[in-house]
Coordinates of C-alpha atoms in Angstrom, one line a residue:
M272 CA 6.4 10.5 24.0
A273 CA 6.5 13.2 26.7
E274 CA 10.2 13.7 26.0
M275 CA 9.5 14.4 22.3
H276 CA 6.8 16.8 23.2
I277 CA 8.8 18.9 25.6
Q278 CA 11.8 18.9 23.2
A279 CA 9.7 20.1 20.4
K280 CA 8.3 23.0 22.5
L281 CA 11.8 24.0 23.6
V282 CA 13.2 23.9 20.1
N283 CA 10.5 26.4 19.0
L284 CA 11.5 28.7 21.9
L285 CA 15.2 28.4 21.1
K286 CA 14.5 29.4 17.5
Q287 CA 12.4 32.3 18.6
D288 CA 15.1 33.6 20.9
K289 CA 17.9 32.7 18.4
I290 CA 19.8 30.6 21.0
Q291 CA 22.3 28.1 19.7
L292 CA 23.0 25.5 22.4
W293 CA 26.0 24.1 20.5
N294 CA 27.8 27.4 20.9
P295 CA 29.3 29.1 24.1
P296 CA 28.3 29.6 26.8
Y297 CA 26.0 26.6 26.6
T298 CA 28.8 24.3 25.1
T299 CA 32.4 24.6 26.1
E300 CA 35.4 24.3 23.8
Y301 CA 35.6 20.6 24.7
N302 CA 32.0 20.1 23.7
Q303 CA 30.9 19.7 27.3
A304 CA 27.7 21.3 28.7
G305 CA 27.9 24.8 30.2
Q306 CA 26.1 23.8 33.4
Q307 CA 25.3 27.3 34.8
P308 CA 24.0 28.9 31.6
L309 CA 21.9 25.8 30.8
Q310 CA 20.4 25.8 34.3
Q311 CA 19.5 29.4 34.0
L312 CA 17.9 28.8 30.7
A313 CA 15.9 25.9 32.2
V314 CA 14.7 28.2 35.0
N315 CA 13.5 30.8 32.4
Y316 CA 11.7 28.3 30.2
A317 CA 10.1 26.0 32.8
P318 CA 7.1 28.3 33.4
I319 CA 6.6 28.9 29.7
V320 CA 6.5 25.2 28.7
C321 CA 4.7 24.1 31.9
F322 CA 7.2 21.5 33.0
S323 CA 9.5 21.4 36.0
V324 CA 13.0 22.9 36.0
S325 CA 14.7 19.5 36.2
E326 CA 12.6 18.1 33.2
V327 CA 13.4 21.2 31.2
A328 CA 17.1 21.1 32.1
S329 CA 17.3 17.4 31.1
A330 CA 15.5 18.1 27.8
L331 CA 17.8 21.1 27.0
E332 CA 20.9 18.9 27.6
S333 CA 19.4 16.3 25.2
I334 CA 18.8 18.9 22.5
R335 CA 22.3 20.3 23.1
S336 CA 24.1 17.0 22.9
Q337 CA 22.2 16.0 19.7
A338 CA 23.1 19.3 18.1
V339 CA 26.8 18.9 19.0
K340 CA 26.8 15.4 17.7
R341 CA 25.1 16.5 14.5
G342 CA 27.6 19.3 14.0
M343 CA 30.5 16.9 14.6
G344 CA 28.9 14.5 12.1
N345 CA 28.5 17.2 9.5
K346 CA 32.2 18.1 9.9
T347 CA 33.2 14.5 9.6
Y348 CA 31.1 14.0 6.5
R349 CA 32.6 17.1 4.8
E350 CA 36.1 15.9 5.5
T351 CA 35.8 12.1 5.1
F352 CA 32.4 11.5 3.4
V353 CA 31.5 9.3 6.4
A354 CA 27.8 9.9 7.1
T355 CA 26.0 9.7 10.4
L356 CA 22.6 7.9 10.4
E357 CA 20.1 7.9 13.2
L358 CA 18.6 4.5 13.8
L359 CA 15.0 4.1 15.0
L360 CA 15.3 0.7 16.6
P361 CA 12.4 -1.6 17.6
K362 CA 11.2 -0.8 21.2
D363 CA 12.4 -4.2 22.5
G364 CA 15.8 -3.7 20.8
K365 CA 16.7 -0.5 22.7
K366 CA 19.0 -0.8 25.7
D367 CA 18.2 2.8 26.8
V368 CA 14.8 4.0 25.6
K369 CA 15.9 7.7 26.1
K370 CA 19.2 7.4 24.3
K371 CA 19.3 7.9 20.5
N372 CA 21.2 5.4 18.4
Y373 CA 23.6 6.4 15.6
L374 CA 25.6 4.6 12.9
E375 CA 28.5 6.0 10.9
T376 CA 29.0 4.8 7.4
K377 CA 29.9 5.8 3.9
L378 CA 26.9 6.1 1.6
D379 CA 28.4 4.1 -1.3
V380 CA 28.0 0.8 0.5
L381 CA 25.2 -1.7 0.0
A382 CA 22.2 -1.5 2.3
Q383 CA 22.8 -5.2 3.2
D384 CA 26.2 -4.3 4.7
I385 CA 24.6 -1.8 7.0
M386 CA 21.9 -4.4 7.9
A387 CA 24.7 -6.9 8.9
R388 CA 26.4 -4.2 11.1
I389 CA 23.1 -3.4 12.8
A390 CA 22.3 -7.1 13.3
E391 CA 25.7 -7.7 14.9
Q392 CA 25.7 -4.5 17.1
Y393 CA 22.1 -4.7 18.4
G394 CA 21.4 -8.4 18.2
L395 CA 18.6 -8.0 15.6
K396 CA 19.1 -10.9 13.2
Y397 CA 16.4 -10.4 10.6
I398 CA 15.5 -6.8 9.8
K399 CA 14.3 -4.4 7.1
L400 CA 15.4 -0.8 6.8
I401 CA 12.7 1.9 6.1
L402 CA 13.5 5.4 4.9
N403 CA 10.6 7.9 4.6
G404 CA 8.1 5.0 4.3
K405 CA 10.1 3.2 1.6
T406 CA 11.9 -0.1 2.2
L407 CA 15.6 0.0 1.3
T408 CA 16.7 -2.7 -1.2
P409 CA 19.5 -4.7 0.4
E410 CA 21.3 -5.2 -3.0
K411 CA 21.4 -1.4 -3.7
R412 CA 23.8 1.2 -2.4
L413 CA 22.6 3.7 0.2
D414 CA 23.2 6.8 -1.9
E415 CA 21.2 5.2 -4.8
Q416 CA 18.2 5.0 -2.4
D417 CA 18.3 8.7 -1.3
V418 CA 20.0 8.0 2.0
K419 CA 21.8 11.1 3.1
N420 CA 23.9 12.3 6.0
N421 CA 21.7 12.6 9.1
S422 CA 18.9 10.5 7.6
K423 CA 16.6 8.7 10.0
I424 CA 16.4 5.0 9.3
M425 CA 13.6 2.9 10.8
V426 CA 14.8 -0.6 11.7
L427 CA 11.9 -3.1 11.3
R428 CA 12.2 -6.6 12.8
V429 CA 11.1 -9.1 10.2
S430 CA 11.0 -12.3 12.2
E431 CA 12.8 -13.8 15.1
P432 CA 13.7 -17.5 15.2
E433 CA 12.9 -19.3 18.4
R434 CA 15.8 -20.2 20.5
K435 CA 17.1 -23.8 20.7
K436 CA 15.7 -24.6 17.2
Q437 CA 17.7 -26.3 14.5
M438 CA 19.5 -24.1 12.0
A439 CA 17.2 -25.3 9.2
E440 CA 14.2 -24.0 11.2
E441 CA 15.9 -20.7 11.8
E442 CA 16.8 -20.3 8.1
E443 CA 13.2 -21.1 7.2
K444 CA 11.8 -18.5 9.6
K445 CA 14.3 -16.0 8.2
K446 CA 12.6 -16.4 4.8
T447 CA 9.1 -16.3 6.1
Q448 CA 8.5 -12.6 5.8
D449 CA 9.9 -12.2 2.3
Q450 CA 8.1 -15.3 1.2
S451 CA 4.8 -14.0 2.6
V452 CA 5.2 -10.8 0.6
Q453 CA 6.2 -12.8 -2.5
R454 CA 3.3 -15.2 -2.1
T455 CA 0.8 -12.4 -1.6
Q456 CA 2.1 -10.7 -4.8
K457 CA 2.0 -13.9 -6.8
G458 CA -1.5 -14.8 -5.7
F459 CA -3.0 -11.4 -6.5
Q460 CA -1.1 -11.3 -9.8
I461 CA -2.9 -14.5 -10.8
L462 CA -6.3 -13.1 -9.6
S463 CA -5.6 -9.8 -11.5
E464 CA -5.3 -11.8 -14.8
R465 CA -8.8 -13.4 -14.4
D466 CA -11.8 -11.7 -16.0
G467 CA -14.6 -13.8 -14.7
T468 CA -15.2 -15.8 -17.9
D469 CA -14.8 -19.1 -16.1
D470 CA -16.9 -20.8 -13.5
P471 CA -16.3 -18.8 -10.2
A472 CA -16.9 -22.0 -8.2
T473 CA -13.7 -23.4 -9.5
T474 CA -11.9 -20.3 -10.7
P475 CA -12.4 -17.4 -8.3
F476 CA -11.7 -13.9 -9.5
L477 CA -11.8 -10.4 -8.1
E478 CA -13.8 -7.3 -9.1
I479 CA -13.3 -3.8 -7.9
A480 CA -16.5 -2.1 -6.7
D481 CA -17.5 1.3 -5.6
Q482 CA -18.7 2.2 -2.1
K483 CA -22.1 0.8 -3.0
G484 CA -20.7 -2.5 -4.2
N485 CA -21.2 -1.9 -7.9
P486 CA -18.4 -3.1 -10.2
L487 CA -16.1 -0.3 -11.5
K488 CA -14.9 -0.3 -15.1
I489 CA -11.2 0.1 -15.0
P490 CA -8.5 -0.1 -17.7
H491 CA -6.8 -3.5 -17.6
S492 CA -3.3 -2.1 -16.9
E493 CA -4.6 0.0 -13.9
K494 CA -6.8 -2.9 -12.7
K495 CA -3.9 -5.2 -12.3
A496 CA -1.9 -2.6 -10.2
L497 CA -5.0 -1.8 -8.2
I498 CA -5.8 -5.5 -7.4
L499 CA -2.2 -5.9 -6.2
A500 CA -2.4 -2.8 -4.1
M501 CA -5.7 -3.8 -2.5
G502 CA -4.4 -7.3 -2.0
F503 CA -1.3 -6.2 -0.1
H504 CA -3.5 -3.9 1.9
E505 CA -5.9 -6.6 2.9
K506 CA -3.1 -8.9 3.9
G507 CA -1.6 -6.1 6.0
R508 CA -4.9 -5.4 7.6
A509 CA -5.3 -9.1 8.5
L510 CA -1.9 -9.0 10.2
M511 CA -2.8 -5.8 12.0
K512 CA -5.8 -7.6 13.5
R513 CA -3.4 -10.2 14.8
K514 CA -1.2 -7.4 16.3
Q515 CA 1.7 -8.4 14.0
Y516 CA 2.5 -4.8 13.2
D517 CA 6.1 -5.5 11.9
A518 CA 4.8 -7.9 9.2
A519 CA 1.7 -5.7 8.6
L520 CA 3.8 -2.6 7.8
C521 CA 5.9 -4.6 5.2
H522 CA 2.7 -5.5 3.3
L523 CA 1.2 -2.0 3.7
L524 CA 4.3 -0.3 2.3
Q525 CA 4.1 -2.7 -0.7
A526 CA 0.5 -1.7 -1.2
D527 CA 1.5 2.0 -1.1
D528 CA 4.1 1.3 -3.9
Q529 CA 1.4 -0.3 -6.0
F530 CA -1.1 2.5 -5.4
G531 CA 1.6 4.9 -6.6
T532 CA 1.3 3.4 -10.1
C533 CA -2.5 4.0 -10.3
G534 CA -4.0 7.2 -11.8
S535 CA -5.0 10.0 -9.4
V536 CA -8.5 10.0 -10.9
L537 CA -9.0 6.4 -10.0
L538 CA -7.8 6.9 -6.4
S539 CA -10.4 9.7 -5.9
T540 CA -13.3 7.3 -6.6
V541 CA -12.6 4.9 -3.7
D542 CA -11.4 5.5 -0.2
N543 CA -8.9 2.6 -0.1
Y544 CA -5.9 4.8 -0.5
A545 CA -6.9 7.1 2.3
V546 CA -7.5 4.1 4.6
L547 CA -4.1 2.7 3.7
Q548 CA -2.3 5.9 4.8
L549 CA -4.2 5.7 8.2
D550 CA -3.2 2.1 8.6
I551 CA 0.5 2.8 7.9
V552 CA 0.6 5.6 10.5
W553 CA -1.3 3.4 12.9
C554 CA 1.5 0.8 12.5
Y555 CA 4.1 3.5 13.2
R556 CA 2.2 4.3 16.4
A557 CA 2.0 0.6 17.5
L558 CA 5.7 0.2 16.7
E559 CA 6.6 3.4 18.6
A560 CA 8.2 4.7 15.4
L561 CA 6.6 8.1 15.5
S562 CA 10.1 9.7 15.1
C563 CA 9.0 9.3 11.4
L564 CA 7.1 12.5 12.1
D565 CA 7.4 14.1 8.7
D566 CA 6.4 11.0 6.9
G567 CA 3.4 10.5 9.3
K568 CA 2.2 14.1 8.8
Q569 CA 2.4 13.8 5.0
R570 CA 0.5 10.5 5.0
L571 CA -2.3 11.8 7.2
Q572 CA -2.6 14.9 5.0
R573 CA -2.9 12.6 2.0
A574 CA -5.6 10.6 3.8
E575 CA -7.6 13.8 4.6
D576 CA -7.3 15.1 1.1
C577 CA -8.4 11.7 -0.3
F578 CA -11.4 11.5 2.0
L579 CA -12.4 15.0 0.9
K580 CA -12.4 14.0 -2.8
C581 CA -14.0 10.7 -2.2
Y582 CA -16.7 11.7 0.3
G583 CA -17.3 15.3 -0.5
E584 CA -16.6 18.5 1.5
Q585 CA -19.5 17.9 3.9
Q586 CA -19.6 14.1 3.1
Q587 CA -22.5 14.9 0.8
R588 CA -21.2 12.5 -1.8
L589 CA -21.1 9.7 0.8
M590 CA -24.6 10.6 1.9
Q591 CA -25.8 10.4 -1.7
I592 CA -24.2 7.0 -2.3
K593 CA -24.9 5.3 1.0
G594 CA -27.7 7.3 2.6
N595 CA -25.7 7.9 5.9
T596 CA -22.2 8.7 7.1
G597 CA -22.3 7.0 10.5
R598 CA -20.0 4.0 9.7
E599 CA -17.3 6.1 8.1
E600 CA -17.0 8.3 11.2
V601 CA -14.6 5.7 12.7
L602 CA -12.1 6.6 10.0
F603 CA -12.2 10.3 11.0
L604 CA -11.9 9.3 14.6
R605 CA -8.7 7.5 13.9
L606 CA -7.5 10.3 11.6
Y607 CA -8.1 13.0 14.2
L608 CA -6.5 10.9 16.9
L609 CA -3.3 10.4 15.0
Q610 CA -3.2 14.1 14.1
S611 CA -3.6 14.9 17.8
L612 CA -0.8 12.5 18.6
L613 CA 1.6 13.9 16.0
A614 CA 0.7 17.5 17.0
Y615 CA 1.6 16.7 20.6
L616 CA 4.9 15.2 19.5
D617 CA 5.6 18.3 17.5
G618 CA 5.1 20.5 20.6
N619 CA 1.8 21.9 19.4
E620 CA -0.3 21.4 22.5
H621 CA -3.2 23.6 21.4
Q622 CA -3.7 21.7 18.1
A623 CA -3.4 18.4 19.9
T624 CA -6.1 19.4 22.4
Q625 CA -8.4 20.7 19.6
K626 CA -8.1 17.5 17.6
L627 CA -8.6 15.4 20.8
M628 CA -11.8 17.2 21.5
R629 CA -13.1 16.2 18.1
V630 CA -12.0 12.6 18.8
E631 CA -13.8 12.5 22.1
D632 CA -17.0 13.8 20.5
L633 CA -16.9 11.1 17.8
Y634 CA -16.0 8.5 20.4
G635 CA -19.0 9.4 22.5
R636 CA -21.3 8.9 19.4
L637 CA -19.6 5.7 18.1
C638 CA -19.3 3.8 21.4
L639 CA -22.3 1.5 21.5
D640 CA -24.7 0.4 24.2
P641 CA -24.0 -3.3 24.9
G642 CA -27.7 -3.9 25.5
K643 CA -28.6 -2.6 22.0
M644 CA -25.8 -4.9 20.6
T645 CA -27.2 -7.9 22.4
G646 CA -30.8 -7.0 21.3
L647 CA -29.8 -7.0 17.6
M648 CA -27.7 -10.1 17.9
G649 CA -30.7 -11.8 19.5
L650 CA -32.6 -11.0 16.2
G651 CA -30.1 -13.2 14.3
F652 CA -27.7 -10.5 13.2
S653 CA -24.0 -10.9 13.5
E654 CA -21.9 -8.8 15.9
Q655 CA -20.4 -7.0 12.9
E656 CA -23.8 -6.3 11.3
A657 CA -25.1 -5.0 14.7
R658 CA -22.1 -2.7 15.2
L659 CA -22.2 -1.3 11.7
G660 CA -26.0 -1.0 11.7
L661 CA -26.1 0.9 15.0
R662 CA -23.4 3.3 13.9
A663 CA -25.2 3.9 10.6
C664 CA -28.4 4.7 12.4
H665 CA -26.9 6.6 15.3
G666 CA -27.8 4.1 17.9
N667 CA -31.5 3.6 17.0
V668 CA -32.2 -0.1 17.3
D669 CA -35.3 -0.3 15.2
E670 CA -33.8 1.7 12.4
A671 CA -30.6 -0.4 12.6
A672 CA -32.6 -3.6 12.2
L673 CA -34.3 -2.3 9.1
H674 CA -31.0 -1.0 7.8
I675 CA -29.3 -4.4 8.2
T676 CA -32.2 -6.2 6.6
H677 CA -32.2 -3.8 3.7
R678 CA -28.4 -4.2 3.2
R679 CA -28.8 -8.0 3.3
Q680 CA -31.4 -7.7 0.6
E681 CA -29.2 -5.4 -1.5
R682 CA -26.3 -7.8 -1.2
E683 CA -28.5 -10.8 -2.2
E684 CA -29.9 -9.0 -5.2
M685 CA -26.4 -8.0 -6.3
K686 CA -25.3 -11.6 -5.9
Q687 CA -28.2 -12.8 -8.0
R688 CA -27.5 -10.2 -10.7
E689 CA -23.8 -11.3 -10.7
R690 CA -24.8 -15.0 -10.9
E691 CA -27.1 -14.3 -13.8
R692 CA -24.5 -12.2 -15.6
R693 CA -22.0 -15.1 -15.2
R694 CA -24.5 -17.7 -16.3
R695 CA -25.2 -15.7 -19.5
R696 CA -21.4 -15.3 -20.0
M697 CA -20.8 -19.1 -19.5
E698 CA -23.6 -19.9 -22.0
G699 CA -22.2 -17.4 -24.5
L700 CA -18.8 -18.8 -24.1
A701 CA -20.1 -22.4 -24.8
T702 CA -22.1 -21.2 -27.8
L703 CA -19.1 -19.4 -29.4
R704 CA -16.9 -22.4 -28.8
E705 CA -19.5 -24.6 -30.5
L706 CA -19.2 -22.3 -33.5
G707 CA -15.5 -23.1 -33.6
Y708 CA -13.9 -20.2 -31.8
S709 CA -11.1 -20.9 -29.3
K710 CA -11.8 -20.4 -25.6
R711 CA -9.3 -17.6 -25.4
D712 CA -10.8 -15.6 -28.3
A713 CA -14.4 -16.2 -27.2
A714 CA -13.6 -15.1 -23.7
R715 CA -11.9 -11.9 -24.9
A716 CA -14.7 -11.0 -27.2
L717 CA -17.3 -11.6 -24.4
H718 CA -15.2 -9.4 -22.1
Q719 CA -15.1 -6.6 -24.8
A720 CA -18.9 -6.9 -25.3
D721 CA -19.7 -6.9 -21.5
G722 CA -21.1 -10.4 -21.8
D723 CA -23.4 -9.7 -24.8
M724 CA -23.2 -12.8 -26.9
D725 CA -24.5 -11.2 -30.1
R726 CA -22.0 -8.3 -29.9
A727 CA -19.2 -10.8 -29.1
Y728 CA -20.0 -12.8 -32.2
G729 CA -19.9 -9.6 -34.2
I730 CA -16.5 -8.8 -32.8
L731 CA -15.2 -12.2 -33.7
L732 CA -16.6 -12.0 -37.2
E733 CA -14.9 -8.7 -37.8
S734 CA -11.7 -10.1 -36.5
T735 CA -11.9 -13.2 -38.8
Q736 CA -12.8 -11.1 -41.9
A737 CA -9.8 -8.7 -41.2
E738 CA -7.4 -11.6 -40.8
S739 CA -8.8 -13.3 -43.9
A740 CA -8.4 -10.1 -45.9
A741 CA -4.8 -9.9 -44.6
V742 CA -4.1 -13.4 -45.8
T743 CA -5.6 -12.7 -49.2
N744 CA -3.5 -9.5 -49.5
H745 CA -0.4 -11.4 -48.6
N746 CA -1.1 -14.1 -51.2
T747 CA -2.0 -11.7 -54.0
E748 CA 0.8 -11.1 -56.4
L749 CA 1.1 -7.3 -56.2
P750 CA 3.5 -5.5 -58.5
I751 CA 6.8 -4.8 -56.7
D752 CA 8.9 -1.6 -57.3
Q753 CA 12.1 -3.0 -58.9
S754 CA 14.1 -0.1 -57.5
K755 CA 13.2 -1.3 -54.0
V756 CA 14.1 -4.8 -54.9
E757 CA 17.5 -3.6 -56.2
Q758 CA 18.1 -1.8 -52.9
L759 CA 17.7 -5.1 -51.0
L760 CA 19.9 -6.9 -53.6
Y761 CA 22.6 -4.3 -53.1
L762 CA 22.5 -5.2 -49.3
G763 CA 23.2 -8.8 -50.3
F764 CA 19.8 -10.5 -50.1
E765 CA 18.5 -13.0 -52.7
P766 CA 15.9 -11.7 -55.2
E767 CA 13.2 -14.1 -54.3
A768 CA 13.5 -13.4 -50.5
A769 CA 13.7 -9.6 -51.2
E770 CA 10.4 -9.7 -53.2
A771 CA 8.6 -11.8 -50.6
A772 CA 9.8 -9.5 -47.8
L773 CA 8.6 -6.4 -49.7
R774 CA 5.2 -8.0 -50.3
L775 CA 4.9 -8.9 -46.6
T776 CA 5.7 -5.3 -45.5
G777 CA 3.6 -3.5 -48.1
G778 CA 6.6 -2.3 -50.0
D779 CA 8.4 -0.8 -46.9
V780 CA 12.1 -1.2 -47.7
Q781 CA 13.2 -0.5 -44.1
G782 CA 10.6 -3.0 -42.7
A783 CA 11.6 -5.6 -45.3
T784 CA 15.3 -5.2 -44.5
Q785 CA 14.6 -5.7 -40.8
L786 CA 12.4 -8.7 -41.5
L787 CA 15.2 -10.3 -43.6
L788 CA 17.8 -9.5 -41.0
D789 CA 15.7 -11.1 -38.3
N790 CA 15.5 -14.3 -40.3
Q791 CA 19.1 -14.4 -41.6
G792 CA 17.9 -13.6 -45.1
V793 CA 15.7 -16.6 -45.5
L794 CA 12.0 -16.2 -44.7
P795 CA 10.3 -19.2 -42.9
P796 CA 7.5 -21.1 -44.6
E797 CA 4.9 -19.9 -42.1
L798 CA 5.5 -16.3 -43.2
L799 CA 5.5 -17.2 -46.9
S800 CA 2.3 -19.3 -46.5
P801 CA 0.3 -17.9 -43.6
S802 CA -2.0 -20.3 -41.8
P803 CA -5.8 -19.7 -41.6
P804 CA -7.0 -17.2 -39.0
S805 CA -6.3 -18.4 -35.4
S806 CA -9.6 -17.3 -34.0
L807 CA -11.4 -20.2 -35.7
S808 CA -10.6 -23.9 -35.2
E809 CA -12.2 -27.1 -36.5
E810 CA -12.7 -28.4 -33.0
P811 CA -13.0 -26.5 -29.7
S812 CA -9.7 -26.0 -28.0
T813 CA -9.1 -28.1 -24.8
S814 CA -5.8 -26.6 -23.8
S815 CA -5.3 -24.0 -21.0
E816 CA -5.3 -20.9 -23.1
S817 CA -5.2 -18.0 -20.7
A818 CA -3.7 -17.2 -17.3
G819 CA -6.0 -18.3 -14.6
S820 CA -8.7 -19.5 -17.1
G821 CA -9.8 -22.5 -15.1
S822 CA -8.6 -25.0 -12.7
Q823 CA -8.0 -27.9 -15.1
G824 CA -4.7 -26.7 -16.5
E825 CA -3.6 -24.6 -13.6
D826 CA -0.5 -25.3 -11.5
P827 CA -1.6 -26.7 -8.1
M828 CA 0.9 -24.3 -6.5
D829 CA -1.0 -21.4 -8.1
V830 CA -4.3 -22.8 -6.8
D831 CA -2.8 -22.9 -3.3
L832 CA -1.5 -19.3 -3.6
V833 CA -4.9 -18.0 -4.7
N834 CA -6.7 -19.8 -1.9
E835 CA -4.1 -18.5 0.6
V836 CA -4.6 -14.8 -0.4
L837 CA -8.4 -15.2 -0.6
E838 CA -8.4 -16.2 3.1
D839 CA -7.4 -12.7 4.0
I840 CA -10.1 -10.9 2.0
P841 CA -13.0 -10.2 4.3
R842 CA -16.4 -11.4 3.3
H843 CA -18.1 -8.2 4.4
E844 CA -17.4 -5.2 2.1
E845 CA -17.4 -2.8 5.1
D846 CA -15.1 -4.9 7.3
Y847 CA -12.6 -2.0 7.3
L848 CA -15.2 0.2 9.1
D849 CA -15.8 -2.4 11.8
L850 CA -13.5 -1.1 14.5
T851 CA -14.2 -2.1 18.1
L852 CA -12.4 1.2 19.2
E853 CA -10.6 -0.7 22.0
E854 CA -7.1 0.4 20.8
E855 CA -8.4 3.9 20.1
S856 CA -9.7 4.2 23.6
E857 CA -6.3 3.3 25.0
V858 CA -4.6 6.0 22.9
I859 CA -7.3 8.5 23.9
A860 CA -6.6 7.8 27.6
Q861 CA -2.9 8.1 26.9
M862 CA -3.3 11.5 25.2
K863 CA -5.6 12.8 27.9
S864 CA -3.0 11.9 30.6
Y865 CA -0.2 13.7 28.7
L866 CA -2.3 16.8 28.1
H867 CA -3.7 16.7 31.7
K868 CA -0.1 16.5 33.1
N869 CA 0.7 19.6 31.1
C870 CA -2.3 21.5 32.4
T871 CA -1.5 20.5 36.0
S872 CA 2.1 21.7 35.5
S873 CA 0.9 25.0 34.1
S874 CA -1.5 25.6 37.0

């Protein structure tokens, strides 16, 4: 990290002084280093960047050699269309941590061909390739996925089979990561189809709530995408807790793709999208992939903008909703810490120091007295409740105990209201089915009526009357325009079929023509003699009529998938705010050591 910092500072100086290291006298005609001019430049710059002459000379040579290689690569690309890609390998896959790794390839090849070359050259069997935060699809060409000459490609290890295992076990482990992503997606797709009309004890479903825990009304199309996005995010967070950052990043990037399909208005009402951006950059840090500097900066900016919309400029909206801002401060601590880290890597020492000062101020307020934690836990509160309560109340034990008790009461009241709402819904569903409506239609009507049985019954009656009117209209012998019939006869259709098709389409010649073509000129009996309205039946339906509408007709595999993904959803709605700050303290100490070293060098 120190190497990136010094190089960033030197690059800024070289731009200011309009010095091009790839040209003479710094590079000879044979692309070798001009030792004396480079040494003199190192002597000039050392006191400015506050590093030793030898460190500056080494960094200048690294910048020079990279520039020469880039220039040669650009020339090669112009002449042969062979691109040079910079590979950001896993930290344990690098032979020389200071040396950059490159790969030359044409861009009209499949990504899987490049993956095979990387696997062979670097001994990384199972990998994914990430470009600007997006996973490259193996079956697509590089140029179709916006890969260009000089692109930086992050190589992410997916899984590594244990040695001395049978080939079958190795193949199984190879599939583990992709299967995990697929299973997560399938499980949350099933959950996204459920609307809560069934017994939650046997058919769990998900609701999206605001920061207070109140359910949000969201259009069905957006709700499905949002549930998938939040599901992938929760799975990624669960993997982060287990320090499985490779696998976590795969799921988090999937969540990012799903969030991209949601409306911007929706994303401004909840802080999930901002937290996701922080989590992705935190994984970059853990994987030492901060060479993805531009992508990291953009994600942190999106997170900051989203927090601003969601919480308010002075967090006044958050204060209005929750009554305090103490718990959310951990998110800003992580945001400022990552911003400090990226500023340092970008050579901006002043900004890195300013951000770190804000981090240390927050860290001092958010670090909790172990004695106070023990005291609250002694009162019967969980460790998580104690931590969140003390932060919400700025370390005041008595206020924290009252706050936790109040939050428990709020959650219990919310659960009771939800249970009562579901009870009324189940009763309404049973009543409507006794009246002869199918389970599917009754459930849909109740969903439209927000659980109000009388309104749902009205909706079903209107639907039934409309369908009955349609049947009556279809069976009524309306006069047919003979000129339209003749048009259809001219096209080769039989008179009887032509007249029937015109009746069914309300006299629309084009529609009637298409209807006849779709049925090879002969209309089926069910069109000629429509059945009674489908929303009513003589006996209640017993079949499985909607996706995820109960466990009786559900595929056991689907039940397993749902149970699997539900395990990763935390029981506490503020679990994402419950950071112990252990990892953060390590990064703070690391940043302080880097900045202190610079201060020592400058003095």
